[in-house]
Coordinates of C-alpha atoms in Angstrom, one line a residue:
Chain A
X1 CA -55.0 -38.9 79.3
X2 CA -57.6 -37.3 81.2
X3 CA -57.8 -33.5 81.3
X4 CA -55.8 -31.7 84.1
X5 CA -58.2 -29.8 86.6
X6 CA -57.3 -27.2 88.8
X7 CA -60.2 -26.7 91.6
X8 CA -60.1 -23.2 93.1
X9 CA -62.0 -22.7 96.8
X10 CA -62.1 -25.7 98.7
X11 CA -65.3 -25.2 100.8
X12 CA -68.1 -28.3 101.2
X13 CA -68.9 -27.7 97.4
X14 CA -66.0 -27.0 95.9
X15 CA -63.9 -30.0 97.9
X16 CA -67.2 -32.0 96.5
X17 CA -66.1 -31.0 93.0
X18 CA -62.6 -32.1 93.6
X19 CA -63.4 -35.5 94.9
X20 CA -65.7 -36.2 91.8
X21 CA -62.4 -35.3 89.6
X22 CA -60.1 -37.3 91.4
X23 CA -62.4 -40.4 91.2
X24 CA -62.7 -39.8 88.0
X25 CA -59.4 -40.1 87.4
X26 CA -58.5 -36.4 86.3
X27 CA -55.0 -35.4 87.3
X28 CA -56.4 -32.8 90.1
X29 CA -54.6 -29.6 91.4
X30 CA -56.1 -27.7 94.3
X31 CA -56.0 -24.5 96.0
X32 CA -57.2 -22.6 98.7
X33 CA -56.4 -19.1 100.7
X34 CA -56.7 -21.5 104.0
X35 CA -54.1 -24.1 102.6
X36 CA -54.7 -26.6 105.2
X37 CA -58.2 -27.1 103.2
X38 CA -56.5 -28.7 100.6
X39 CA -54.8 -31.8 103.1
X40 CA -57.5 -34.3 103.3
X41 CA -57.8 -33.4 99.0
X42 CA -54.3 -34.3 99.0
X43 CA -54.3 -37.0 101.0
X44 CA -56.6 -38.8 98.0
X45 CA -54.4 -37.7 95.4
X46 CA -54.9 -34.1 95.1
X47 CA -51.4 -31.9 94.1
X48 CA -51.7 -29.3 96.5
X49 CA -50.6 -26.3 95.0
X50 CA -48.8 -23.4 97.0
X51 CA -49.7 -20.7 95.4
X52 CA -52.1 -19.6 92.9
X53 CA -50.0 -18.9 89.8
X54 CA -49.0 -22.3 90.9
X55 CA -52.4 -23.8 90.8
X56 CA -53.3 -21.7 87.6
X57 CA -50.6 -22.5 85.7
X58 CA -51.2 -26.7 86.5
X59 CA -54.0 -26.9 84.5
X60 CA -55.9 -25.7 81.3
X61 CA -59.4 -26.0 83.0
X62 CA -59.8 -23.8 86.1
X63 CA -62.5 -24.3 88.2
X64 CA -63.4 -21.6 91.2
X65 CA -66.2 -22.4 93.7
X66 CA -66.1 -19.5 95.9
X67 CA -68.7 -17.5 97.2
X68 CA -69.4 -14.8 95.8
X69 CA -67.6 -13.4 91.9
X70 CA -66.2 -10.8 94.0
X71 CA -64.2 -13.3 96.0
X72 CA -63.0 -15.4 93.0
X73 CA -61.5 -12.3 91.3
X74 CA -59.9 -11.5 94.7
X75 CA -58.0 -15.5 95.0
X76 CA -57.1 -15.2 91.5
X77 CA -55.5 -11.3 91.6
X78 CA -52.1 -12.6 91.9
X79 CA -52.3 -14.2 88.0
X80 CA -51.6 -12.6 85.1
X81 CA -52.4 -12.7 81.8
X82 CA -49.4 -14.5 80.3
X83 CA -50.2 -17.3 83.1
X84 CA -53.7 -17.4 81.8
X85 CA -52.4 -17.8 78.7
X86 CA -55.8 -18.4 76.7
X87 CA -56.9 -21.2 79.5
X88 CA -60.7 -21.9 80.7
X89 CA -61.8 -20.2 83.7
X90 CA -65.2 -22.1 85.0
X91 CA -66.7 -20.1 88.1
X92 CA -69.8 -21.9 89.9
X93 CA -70.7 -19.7 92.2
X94 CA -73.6 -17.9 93.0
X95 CA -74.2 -14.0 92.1
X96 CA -76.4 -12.2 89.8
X97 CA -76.0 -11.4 86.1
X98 CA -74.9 -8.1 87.0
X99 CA -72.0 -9.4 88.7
X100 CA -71.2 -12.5 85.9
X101 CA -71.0 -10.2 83.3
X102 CA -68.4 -8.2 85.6
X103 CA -66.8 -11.2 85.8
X104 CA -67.1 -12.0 82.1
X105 CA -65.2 -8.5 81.3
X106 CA -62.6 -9.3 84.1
X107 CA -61.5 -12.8 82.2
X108 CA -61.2 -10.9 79.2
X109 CA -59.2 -8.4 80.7
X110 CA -57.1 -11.3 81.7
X111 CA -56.5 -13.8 79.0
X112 CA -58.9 -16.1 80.4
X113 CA -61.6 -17.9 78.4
X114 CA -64.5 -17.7 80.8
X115 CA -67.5 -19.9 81.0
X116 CA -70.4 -19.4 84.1
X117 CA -72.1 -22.0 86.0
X118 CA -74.0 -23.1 88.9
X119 CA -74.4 -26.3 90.3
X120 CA -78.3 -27.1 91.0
X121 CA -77.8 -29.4 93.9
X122 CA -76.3 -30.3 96.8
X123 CA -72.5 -31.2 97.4
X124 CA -73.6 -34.9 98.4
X125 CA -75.2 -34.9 95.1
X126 CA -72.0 -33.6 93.1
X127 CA -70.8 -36.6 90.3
X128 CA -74.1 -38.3 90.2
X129 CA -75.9 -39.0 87.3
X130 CA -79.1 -37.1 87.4
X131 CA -77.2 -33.9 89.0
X132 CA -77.9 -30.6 87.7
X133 CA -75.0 -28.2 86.3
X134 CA -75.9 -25.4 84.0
X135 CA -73.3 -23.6 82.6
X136 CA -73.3 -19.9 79.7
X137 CA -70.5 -18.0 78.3
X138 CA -67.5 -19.3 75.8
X139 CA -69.1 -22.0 74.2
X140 CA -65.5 -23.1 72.9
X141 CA -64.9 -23.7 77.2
X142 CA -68.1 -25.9 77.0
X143 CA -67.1 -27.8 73.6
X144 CA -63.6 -28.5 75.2
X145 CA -64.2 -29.1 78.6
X146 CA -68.1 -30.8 78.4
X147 CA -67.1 -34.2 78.8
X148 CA -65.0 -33.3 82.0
X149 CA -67.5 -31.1 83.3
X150 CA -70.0 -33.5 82.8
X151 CA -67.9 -35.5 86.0
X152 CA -69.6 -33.1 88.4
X153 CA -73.3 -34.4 87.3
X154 CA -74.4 -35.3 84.1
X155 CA -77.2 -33.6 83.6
X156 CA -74.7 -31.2 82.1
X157 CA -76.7 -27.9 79.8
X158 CA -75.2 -25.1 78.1
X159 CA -77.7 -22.1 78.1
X160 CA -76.0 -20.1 75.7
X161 CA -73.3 -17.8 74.9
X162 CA -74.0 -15.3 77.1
X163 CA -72.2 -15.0 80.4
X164 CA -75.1 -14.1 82.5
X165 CA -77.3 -17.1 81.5
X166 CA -76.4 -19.1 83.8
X167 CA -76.5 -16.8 86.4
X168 CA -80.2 -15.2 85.5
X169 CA -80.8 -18.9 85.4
X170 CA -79.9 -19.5 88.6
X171 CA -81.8 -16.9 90.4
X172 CA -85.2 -17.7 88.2
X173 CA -84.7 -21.0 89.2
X174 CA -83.5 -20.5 92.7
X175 CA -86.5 -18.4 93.2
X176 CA -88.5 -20.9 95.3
X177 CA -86.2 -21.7 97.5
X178 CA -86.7 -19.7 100.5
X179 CA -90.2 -19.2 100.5
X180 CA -91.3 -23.3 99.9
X181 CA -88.7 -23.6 102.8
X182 CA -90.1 -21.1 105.2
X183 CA -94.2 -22.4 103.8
X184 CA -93.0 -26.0 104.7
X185 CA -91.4 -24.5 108.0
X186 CA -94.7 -22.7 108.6
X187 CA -96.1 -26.2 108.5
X188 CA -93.5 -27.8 111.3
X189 CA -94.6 -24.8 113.4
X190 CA -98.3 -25.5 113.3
X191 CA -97.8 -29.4 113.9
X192 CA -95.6 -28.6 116.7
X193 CA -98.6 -26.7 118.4
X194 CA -100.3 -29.7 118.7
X195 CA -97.2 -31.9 119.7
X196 CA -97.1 -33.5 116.5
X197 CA -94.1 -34.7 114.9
X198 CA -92.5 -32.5 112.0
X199 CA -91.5 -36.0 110.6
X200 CA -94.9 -37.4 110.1
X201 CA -95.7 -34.6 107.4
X202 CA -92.6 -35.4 104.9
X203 CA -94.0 -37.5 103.1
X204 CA -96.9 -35.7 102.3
X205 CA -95.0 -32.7 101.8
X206 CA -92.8 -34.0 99.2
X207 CA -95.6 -35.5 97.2
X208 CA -97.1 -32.3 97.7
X209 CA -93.8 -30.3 95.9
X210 CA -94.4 -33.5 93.1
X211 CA -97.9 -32.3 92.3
X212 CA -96.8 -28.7 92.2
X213 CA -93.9 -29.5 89.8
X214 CA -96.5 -31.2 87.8
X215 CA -98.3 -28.2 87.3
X216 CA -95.6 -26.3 86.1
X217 CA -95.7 -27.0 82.8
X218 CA -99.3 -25.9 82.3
X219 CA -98.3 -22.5 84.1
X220 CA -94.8 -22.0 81.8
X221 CA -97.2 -22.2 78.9
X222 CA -99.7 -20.1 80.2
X223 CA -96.9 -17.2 80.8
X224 CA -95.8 -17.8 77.4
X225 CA -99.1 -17.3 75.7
X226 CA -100.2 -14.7 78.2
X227 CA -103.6 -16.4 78.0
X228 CA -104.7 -17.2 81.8
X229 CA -108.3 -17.6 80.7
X230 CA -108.4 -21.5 81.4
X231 CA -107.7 -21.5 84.9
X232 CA -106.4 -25.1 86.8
X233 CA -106.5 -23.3 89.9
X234 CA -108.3 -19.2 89.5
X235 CA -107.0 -16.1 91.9
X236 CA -110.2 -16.0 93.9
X237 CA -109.9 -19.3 94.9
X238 CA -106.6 -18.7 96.3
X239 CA -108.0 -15.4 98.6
X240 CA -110.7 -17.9 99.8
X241 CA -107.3 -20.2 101.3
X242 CA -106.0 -17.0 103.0
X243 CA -109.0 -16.8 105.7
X244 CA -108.0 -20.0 106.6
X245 CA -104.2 -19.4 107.0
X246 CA -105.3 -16.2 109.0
X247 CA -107.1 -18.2 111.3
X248 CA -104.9 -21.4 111.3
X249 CA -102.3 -18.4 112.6
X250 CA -104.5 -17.5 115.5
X251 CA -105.1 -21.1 116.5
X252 CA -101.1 -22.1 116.7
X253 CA -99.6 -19.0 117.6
X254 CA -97.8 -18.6 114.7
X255 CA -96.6 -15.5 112.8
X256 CA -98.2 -15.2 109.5
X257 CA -97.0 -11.7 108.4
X258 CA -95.2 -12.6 105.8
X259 CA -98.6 -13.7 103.6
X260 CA -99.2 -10.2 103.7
X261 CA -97.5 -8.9 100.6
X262 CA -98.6 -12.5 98.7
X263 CA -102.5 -12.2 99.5
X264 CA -101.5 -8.7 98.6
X265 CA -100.7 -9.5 94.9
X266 CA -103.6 -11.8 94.7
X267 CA -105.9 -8.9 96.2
X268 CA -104.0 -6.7 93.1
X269 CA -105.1 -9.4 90.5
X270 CA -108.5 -9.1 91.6
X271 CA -108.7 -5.5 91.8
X272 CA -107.7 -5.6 87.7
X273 CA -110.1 -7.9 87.3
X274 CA -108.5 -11.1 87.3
X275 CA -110.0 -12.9 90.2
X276 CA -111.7 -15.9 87.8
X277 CA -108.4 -15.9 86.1
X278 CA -105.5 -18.3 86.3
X279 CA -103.2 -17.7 89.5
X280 CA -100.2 -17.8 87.0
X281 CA -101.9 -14.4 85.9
X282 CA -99.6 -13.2 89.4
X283 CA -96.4 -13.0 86.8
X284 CA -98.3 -10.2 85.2
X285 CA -99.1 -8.4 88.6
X286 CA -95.1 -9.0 89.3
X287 CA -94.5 -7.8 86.0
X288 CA -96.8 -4.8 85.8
X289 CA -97.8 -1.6 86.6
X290 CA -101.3 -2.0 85.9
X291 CA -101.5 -3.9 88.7
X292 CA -100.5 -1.3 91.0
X293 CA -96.7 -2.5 91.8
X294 CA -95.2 -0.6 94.3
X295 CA -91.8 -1.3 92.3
Chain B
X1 CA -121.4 -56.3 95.9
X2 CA -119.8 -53.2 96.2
X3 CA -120.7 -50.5 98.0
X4 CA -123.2 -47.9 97.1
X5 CA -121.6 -44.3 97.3
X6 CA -123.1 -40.8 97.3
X7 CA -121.0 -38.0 95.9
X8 CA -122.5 -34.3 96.8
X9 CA -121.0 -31.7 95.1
X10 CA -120.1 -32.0 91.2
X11 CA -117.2 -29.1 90.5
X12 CA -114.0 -30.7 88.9
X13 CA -112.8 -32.4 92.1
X14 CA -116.3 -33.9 92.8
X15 CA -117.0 -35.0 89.4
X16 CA -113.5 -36.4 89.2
X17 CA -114.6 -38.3 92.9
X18 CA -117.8 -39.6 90.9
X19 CA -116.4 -40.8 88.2
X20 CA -113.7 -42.9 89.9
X21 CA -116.6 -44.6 92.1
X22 CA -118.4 -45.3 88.6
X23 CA -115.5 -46.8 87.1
X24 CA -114.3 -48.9 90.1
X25 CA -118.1 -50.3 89.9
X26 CA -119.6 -49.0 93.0
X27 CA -123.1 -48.4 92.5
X28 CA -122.9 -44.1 93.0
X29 CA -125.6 -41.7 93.6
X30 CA -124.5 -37.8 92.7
X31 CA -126.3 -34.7 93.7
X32 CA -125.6 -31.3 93.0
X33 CA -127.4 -27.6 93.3
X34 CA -127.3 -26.6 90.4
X35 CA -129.0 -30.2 89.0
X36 CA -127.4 -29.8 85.1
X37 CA -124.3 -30.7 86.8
X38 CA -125.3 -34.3 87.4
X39 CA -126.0 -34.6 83.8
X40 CA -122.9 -35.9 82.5
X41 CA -122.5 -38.3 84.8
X42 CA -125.7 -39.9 84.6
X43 CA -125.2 -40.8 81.0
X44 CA -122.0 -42.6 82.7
X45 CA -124.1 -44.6 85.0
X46 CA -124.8 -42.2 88.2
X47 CA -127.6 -42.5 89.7
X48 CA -129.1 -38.5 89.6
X49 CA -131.1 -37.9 92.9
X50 CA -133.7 -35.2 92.9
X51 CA -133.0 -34.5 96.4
X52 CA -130.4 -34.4 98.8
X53 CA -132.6 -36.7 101.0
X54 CA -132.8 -39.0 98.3
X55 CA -129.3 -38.8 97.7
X56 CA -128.0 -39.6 101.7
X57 CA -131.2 -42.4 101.3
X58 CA -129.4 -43.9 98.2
X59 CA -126.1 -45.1 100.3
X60 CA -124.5 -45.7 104.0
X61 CA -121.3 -44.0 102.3
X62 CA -121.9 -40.0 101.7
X63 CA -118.9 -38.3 100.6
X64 CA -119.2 -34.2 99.6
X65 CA -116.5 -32.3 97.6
X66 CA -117.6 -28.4 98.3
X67 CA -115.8 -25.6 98.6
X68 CA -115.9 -25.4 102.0
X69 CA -117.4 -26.7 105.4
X70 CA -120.4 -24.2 105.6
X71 CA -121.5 -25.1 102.0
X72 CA -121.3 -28.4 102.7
X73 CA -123.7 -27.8 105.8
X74 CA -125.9 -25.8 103.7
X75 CA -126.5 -28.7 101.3
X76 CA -127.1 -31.0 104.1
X77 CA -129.6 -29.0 106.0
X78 CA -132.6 -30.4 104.6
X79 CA -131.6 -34.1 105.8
X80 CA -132.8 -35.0 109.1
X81 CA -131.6 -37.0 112.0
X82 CA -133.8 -40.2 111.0
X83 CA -132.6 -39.6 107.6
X84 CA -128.7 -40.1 108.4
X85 CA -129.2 -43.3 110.5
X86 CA -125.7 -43.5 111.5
X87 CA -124.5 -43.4 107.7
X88 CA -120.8 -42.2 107.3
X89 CA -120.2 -38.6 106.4
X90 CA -116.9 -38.6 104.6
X91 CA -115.9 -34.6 103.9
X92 CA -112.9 -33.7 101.2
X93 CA -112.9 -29.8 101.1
X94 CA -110.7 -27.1 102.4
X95 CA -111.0 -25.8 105.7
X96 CA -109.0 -24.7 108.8
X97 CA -108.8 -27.3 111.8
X98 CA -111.4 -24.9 113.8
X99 CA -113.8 -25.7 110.9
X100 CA -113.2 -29.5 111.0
X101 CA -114.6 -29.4 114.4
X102 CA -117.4 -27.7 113.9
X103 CA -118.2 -29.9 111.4
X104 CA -117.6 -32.5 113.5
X105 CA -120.4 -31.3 116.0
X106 CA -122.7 -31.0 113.6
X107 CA -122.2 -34.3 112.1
X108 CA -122.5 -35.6 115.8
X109 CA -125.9 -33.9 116.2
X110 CA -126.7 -35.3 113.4
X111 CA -126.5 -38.6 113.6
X112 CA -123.4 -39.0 111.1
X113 CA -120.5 -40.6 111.6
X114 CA -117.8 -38.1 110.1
X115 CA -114.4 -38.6 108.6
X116 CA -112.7 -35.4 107.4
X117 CA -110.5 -35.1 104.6
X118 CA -108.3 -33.9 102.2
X119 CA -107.7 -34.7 98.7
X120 CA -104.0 -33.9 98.1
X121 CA -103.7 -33.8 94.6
X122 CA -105.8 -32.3 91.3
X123 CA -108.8 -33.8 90.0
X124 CA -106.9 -35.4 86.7
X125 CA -104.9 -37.5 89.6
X126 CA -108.0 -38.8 91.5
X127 CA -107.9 -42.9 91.0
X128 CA -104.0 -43.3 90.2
X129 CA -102.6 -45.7 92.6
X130 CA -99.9 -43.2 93.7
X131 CA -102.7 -40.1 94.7
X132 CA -102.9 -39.2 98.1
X133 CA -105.6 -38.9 100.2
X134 CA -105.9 -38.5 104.2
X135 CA -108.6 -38.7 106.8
X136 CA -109.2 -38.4 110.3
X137 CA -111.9 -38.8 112.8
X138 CA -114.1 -41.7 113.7
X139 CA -112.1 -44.4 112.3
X140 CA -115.0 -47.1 112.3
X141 CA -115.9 -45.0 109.1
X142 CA -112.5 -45.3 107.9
X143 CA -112.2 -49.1 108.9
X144 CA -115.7 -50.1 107.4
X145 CA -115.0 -47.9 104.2
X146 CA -111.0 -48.1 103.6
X147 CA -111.3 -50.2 100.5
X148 CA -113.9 -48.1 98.5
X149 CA -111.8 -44.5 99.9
X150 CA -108.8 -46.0 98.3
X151 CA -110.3 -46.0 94.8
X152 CA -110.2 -42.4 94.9
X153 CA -106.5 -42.6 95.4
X154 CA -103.6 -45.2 96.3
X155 CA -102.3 -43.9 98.9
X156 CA -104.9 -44.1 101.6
X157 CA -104.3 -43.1 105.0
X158 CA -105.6 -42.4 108.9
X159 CA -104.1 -39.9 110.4
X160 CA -105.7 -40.7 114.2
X161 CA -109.1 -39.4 115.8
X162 CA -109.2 -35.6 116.1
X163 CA -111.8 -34.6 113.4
X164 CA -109.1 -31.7 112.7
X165 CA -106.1 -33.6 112.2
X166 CA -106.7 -33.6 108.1
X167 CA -107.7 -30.3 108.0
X168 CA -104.3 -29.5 110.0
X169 CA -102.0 -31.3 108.1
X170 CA -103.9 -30.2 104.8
X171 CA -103.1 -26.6 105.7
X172 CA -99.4 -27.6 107.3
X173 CA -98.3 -29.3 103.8
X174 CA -100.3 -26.9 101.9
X175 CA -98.6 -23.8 103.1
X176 CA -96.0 -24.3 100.3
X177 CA -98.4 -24.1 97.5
X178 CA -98.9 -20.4 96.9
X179 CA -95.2 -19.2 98.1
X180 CA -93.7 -21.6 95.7
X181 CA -95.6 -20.3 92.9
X182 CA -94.6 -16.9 93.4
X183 CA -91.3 -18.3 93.5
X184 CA -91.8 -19.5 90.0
X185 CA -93.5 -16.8 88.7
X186 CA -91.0 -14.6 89.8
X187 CA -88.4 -16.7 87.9
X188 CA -90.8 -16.8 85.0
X189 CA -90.9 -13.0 84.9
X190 CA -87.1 -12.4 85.5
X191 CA -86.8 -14.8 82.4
X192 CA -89.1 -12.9 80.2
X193 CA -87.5 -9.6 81.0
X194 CA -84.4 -11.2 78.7
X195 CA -87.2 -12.9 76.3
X196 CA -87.0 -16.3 77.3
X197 CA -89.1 -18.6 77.1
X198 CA -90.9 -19.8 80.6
X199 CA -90.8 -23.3 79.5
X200 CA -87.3 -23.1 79.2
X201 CA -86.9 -22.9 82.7
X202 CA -89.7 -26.0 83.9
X203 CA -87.1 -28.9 83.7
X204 CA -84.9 -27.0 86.0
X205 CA -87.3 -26.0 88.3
X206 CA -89.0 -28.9 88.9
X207 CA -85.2 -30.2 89.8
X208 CA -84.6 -27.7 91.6
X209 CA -88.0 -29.0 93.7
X210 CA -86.8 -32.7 93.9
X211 CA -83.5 -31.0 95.3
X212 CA -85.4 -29.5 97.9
X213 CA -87.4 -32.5 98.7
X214 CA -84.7 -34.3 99.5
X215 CA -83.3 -31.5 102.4
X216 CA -86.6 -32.0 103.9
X217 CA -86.1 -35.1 106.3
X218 CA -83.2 -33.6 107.6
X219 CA -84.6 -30.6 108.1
X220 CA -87.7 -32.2 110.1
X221 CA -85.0 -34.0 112.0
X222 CA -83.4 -30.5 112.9
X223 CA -86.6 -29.0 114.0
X224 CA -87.9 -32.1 115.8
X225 CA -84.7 -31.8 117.9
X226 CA -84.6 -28.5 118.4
X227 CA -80.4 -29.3 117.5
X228 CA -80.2 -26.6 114.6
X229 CA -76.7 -26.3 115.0
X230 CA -75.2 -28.6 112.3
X231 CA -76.4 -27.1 109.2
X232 CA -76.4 -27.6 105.5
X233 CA -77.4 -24.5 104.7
X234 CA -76.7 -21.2 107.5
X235 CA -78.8 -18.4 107.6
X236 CA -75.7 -16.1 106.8
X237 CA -75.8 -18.1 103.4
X238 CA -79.4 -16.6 102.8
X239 CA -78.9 -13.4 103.8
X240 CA -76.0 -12.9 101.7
X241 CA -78.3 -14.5 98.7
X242 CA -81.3 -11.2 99.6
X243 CA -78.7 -9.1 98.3
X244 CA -78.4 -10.4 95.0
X245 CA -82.2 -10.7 94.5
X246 CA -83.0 -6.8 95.1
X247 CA -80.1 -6.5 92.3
X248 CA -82.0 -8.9 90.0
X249 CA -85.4 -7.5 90.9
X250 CA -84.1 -4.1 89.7
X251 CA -82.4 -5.2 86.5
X252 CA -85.7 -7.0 85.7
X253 CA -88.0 -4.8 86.7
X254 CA -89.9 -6.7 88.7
X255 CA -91.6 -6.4 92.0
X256 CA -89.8 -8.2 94.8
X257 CA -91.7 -6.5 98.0
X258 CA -92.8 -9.9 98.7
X259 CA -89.4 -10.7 99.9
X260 CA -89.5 -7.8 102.3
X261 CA -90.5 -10.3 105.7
X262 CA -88.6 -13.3 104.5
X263 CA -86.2 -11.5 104.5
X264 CA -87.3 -10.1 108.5
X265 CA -87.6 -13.5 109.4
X266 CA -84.0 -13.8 108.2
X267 CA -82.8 -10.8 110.3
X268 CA -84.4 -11.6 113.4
X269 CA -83.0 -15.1 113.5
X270 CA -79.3 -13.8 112.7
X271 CA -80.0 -10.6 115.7
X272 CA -80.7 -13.5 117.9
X273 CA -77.5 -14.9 117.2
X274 CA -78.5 -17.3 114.9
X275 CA -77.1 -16.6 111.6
X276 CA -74.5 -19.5 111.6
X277 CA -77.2 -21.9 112.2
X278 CA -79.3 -24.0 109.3
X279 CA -81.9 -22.3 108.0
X280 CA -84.5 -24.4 109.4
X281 CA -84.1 -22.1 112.8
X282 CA -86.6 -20.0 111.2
X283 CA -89.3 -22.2 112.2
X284 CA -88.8 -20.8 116.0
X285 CA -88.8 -17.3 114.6
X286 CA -92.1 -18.4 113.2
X287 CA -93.1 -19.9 116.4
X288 CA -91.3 -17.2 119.2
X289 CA -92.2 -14.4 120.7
X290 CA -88.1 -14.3 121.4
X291 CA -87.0 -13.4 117.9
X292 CA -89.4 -10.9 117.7
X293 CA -91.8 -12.1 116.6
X294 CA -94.8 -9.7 115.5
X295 CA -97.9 -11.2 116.0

């Protein structure tokens, strides 16, 4: 028989994670503090649990996808360490490590064998194949449970034992997020000031993302050796592409500010004497300093 | 017979440019400055000019690779009206849109025909049927000249008649570039302050850009309808994430100023009552003078 799964916060994620385990044919037990969240989960073949000892005790794999560690300890406040009773609490949520490994000493506190993880994707992409789940903490959790965890994508890793892995993980990874999304938004605004479509420059953007992620490697390995002496792409040549965003700026009325503090850690590199040097040589400036960080 | 291309301008990109014409079997003329340059390529076939008159004389197809529009003036100053005889002028540098038509008049007084463009990709790409390349401006040149352009890359395209229309979407799809690498060198640097390895995180990383990617048609969708208000991803959800990266920053030791207006443009969308809205409602902030903008 498949594994029992209980599925702990039933927002657009988690409710994605339950679907995947009810197709999958795991016997399915859901919860949330909004209980009429749980209907349209039951309605598929979800149990519906009324309360959370109820859902907790259902199950020997817990999963929580609330939002913040801080929530999750609050929805499961009501159990206690006899109904933990030694079973597998699997949070995937974001937070930093900080806050994982208070969550790590919480599940001690309570009986609860706790393994961290975040979900790399999007909930339309939860149970497919090539989906991204990263997971640190009790590695007896991840040797039990892999197989069913591997439901929610199966690109499936255990970092390491842990608990903040995943987390620290998360956040290294997660890192780029914000700012590609506000340097591709940069780009809508300046095709909108000449009435051009946003949609005509997705394509080009994408491929765009594909040749940076191609270049990643040769930067990882540059960090790692700390030798940025063979530069792909050098520091000064990056200052010569800020005069042209400045300008671009000016031409479509668009607010540029926030370059300020990234032309002002390439301005730092060169100051140190790094301007003919790789651009990955900006870890070191982030890192350092040396390089005059106002930390 | 093929057609007889010039290539001014022999850095990596340029030689790269060459050595694709060479290959592909067009007869190819290459000058440089700095005349050692043209070396290597000679013994693979090029035709070396001694001049830059020669070198416009040797073919109807010129195409420079400098660093920018100025140089590429500079090189071309000794080569007259009479001289240029209509050939095509085919530019792949950097520049802002405002530099694209200035180049554009001075190929006009010249007697060029001039195509502007942008090589999206690095010079180890040039050639592979899946490289991009765009132009605009007089499209005779592209029409006459399509064929031998695509050798450089497969993917080959007109963007319409304004001689600044590459240089604009170069800098619009560009924008990404040096924000994501921060990104990632930020996460490189967070991972090192726990000594992991930096090529431990690539695989991830480069996911995590395929996951973004794939939000950006529906993000162009949003901001091309101005509609922002069924989003995947708020900018609540963001804010609430800033928190956990000054936490991180701090545990790492690592400088996060750089976050300091991303995080402004963040604020101002959510005083303007935006906060429950996708994320992608930071393009107006980027654009309008209404959120506060602080140009």
């Amino acid at each position: 028989m498949s594994t029992p799964v209980t599925v702990v916060g039933l927002g657009l994620m988690g409710t994605a994670l339950a679907e995947a385990f009810i197709i999958a044919g795991h016997p399915t037990t859901v919860w949330n503090r909004t209980a009429s969240k749980a209907s349209p989960l039951a309605a598929k073949g979800a149990n519906a649990a009324a309360t959370i000892e109820d859902a907790v005790a259902a199950s020997p794999l817990i999963v929580t996808c609330l939002t913040t560690f801080e929530d999750t300890r609050s929805a499961l406040a009501p159990v206690s360490v006899a109904d933990w009773d030694a079973r597998a609490l699997v949070t995937l949520n974001s937070g930093n490590p900080a806050d994982a490994r208070e969550m790590a000493a919480w599940a001690d506190d309570h009986g609860a064998r706790f393994l961290a993880g975040a979900v790399k994707n999007v909930p339309a992409a939860v149970g497919l194949p090539d989906t991204l789940l990263y997971y640190s903490g009790d590695q007896s959790v991840f040797d039990d449970y892999e197989k069913t965890l591997t439901v929610l994508g199966g690109d499936t890793v255990f970092l390491g034992e842990d608990p903040d892995l995943a987390a620290l993980y998360e956040m290294a990874v997660g890192g780029t997020l914000l700012p590609t999304l506000v340097g591709f938004y940069q780009g809508a605004a300046t095709l909108q000031s000449r009435g051009l479509q946003v949609s005509s420059m997705v394509r080009f953007s994408a491929k765009w993302l594909d040749m940076i992620s191609s270049l990643l490697p040769i930067f990882a390995k540059e960090i790692d050796t700390g030798d940025y002496s063979q530069p792909l792409s050098t520091v000064d040549t990056f200052i010569a592409g800020a005069a042209h965003d400045a300008s671009l700026g000016a031409e479509a009325d668009i607010d540029i500010a926030w370059h300020a503090p990234l032309n002002d850690l390439l301005r730092r590199a060169a100051d140190a004497g790094h301007g003919g040097d790789s651009i990955s040589v900006l870890t070191e400036v982030l890192k350092g300093a040396e390089f005059g960080a106002d930390k």
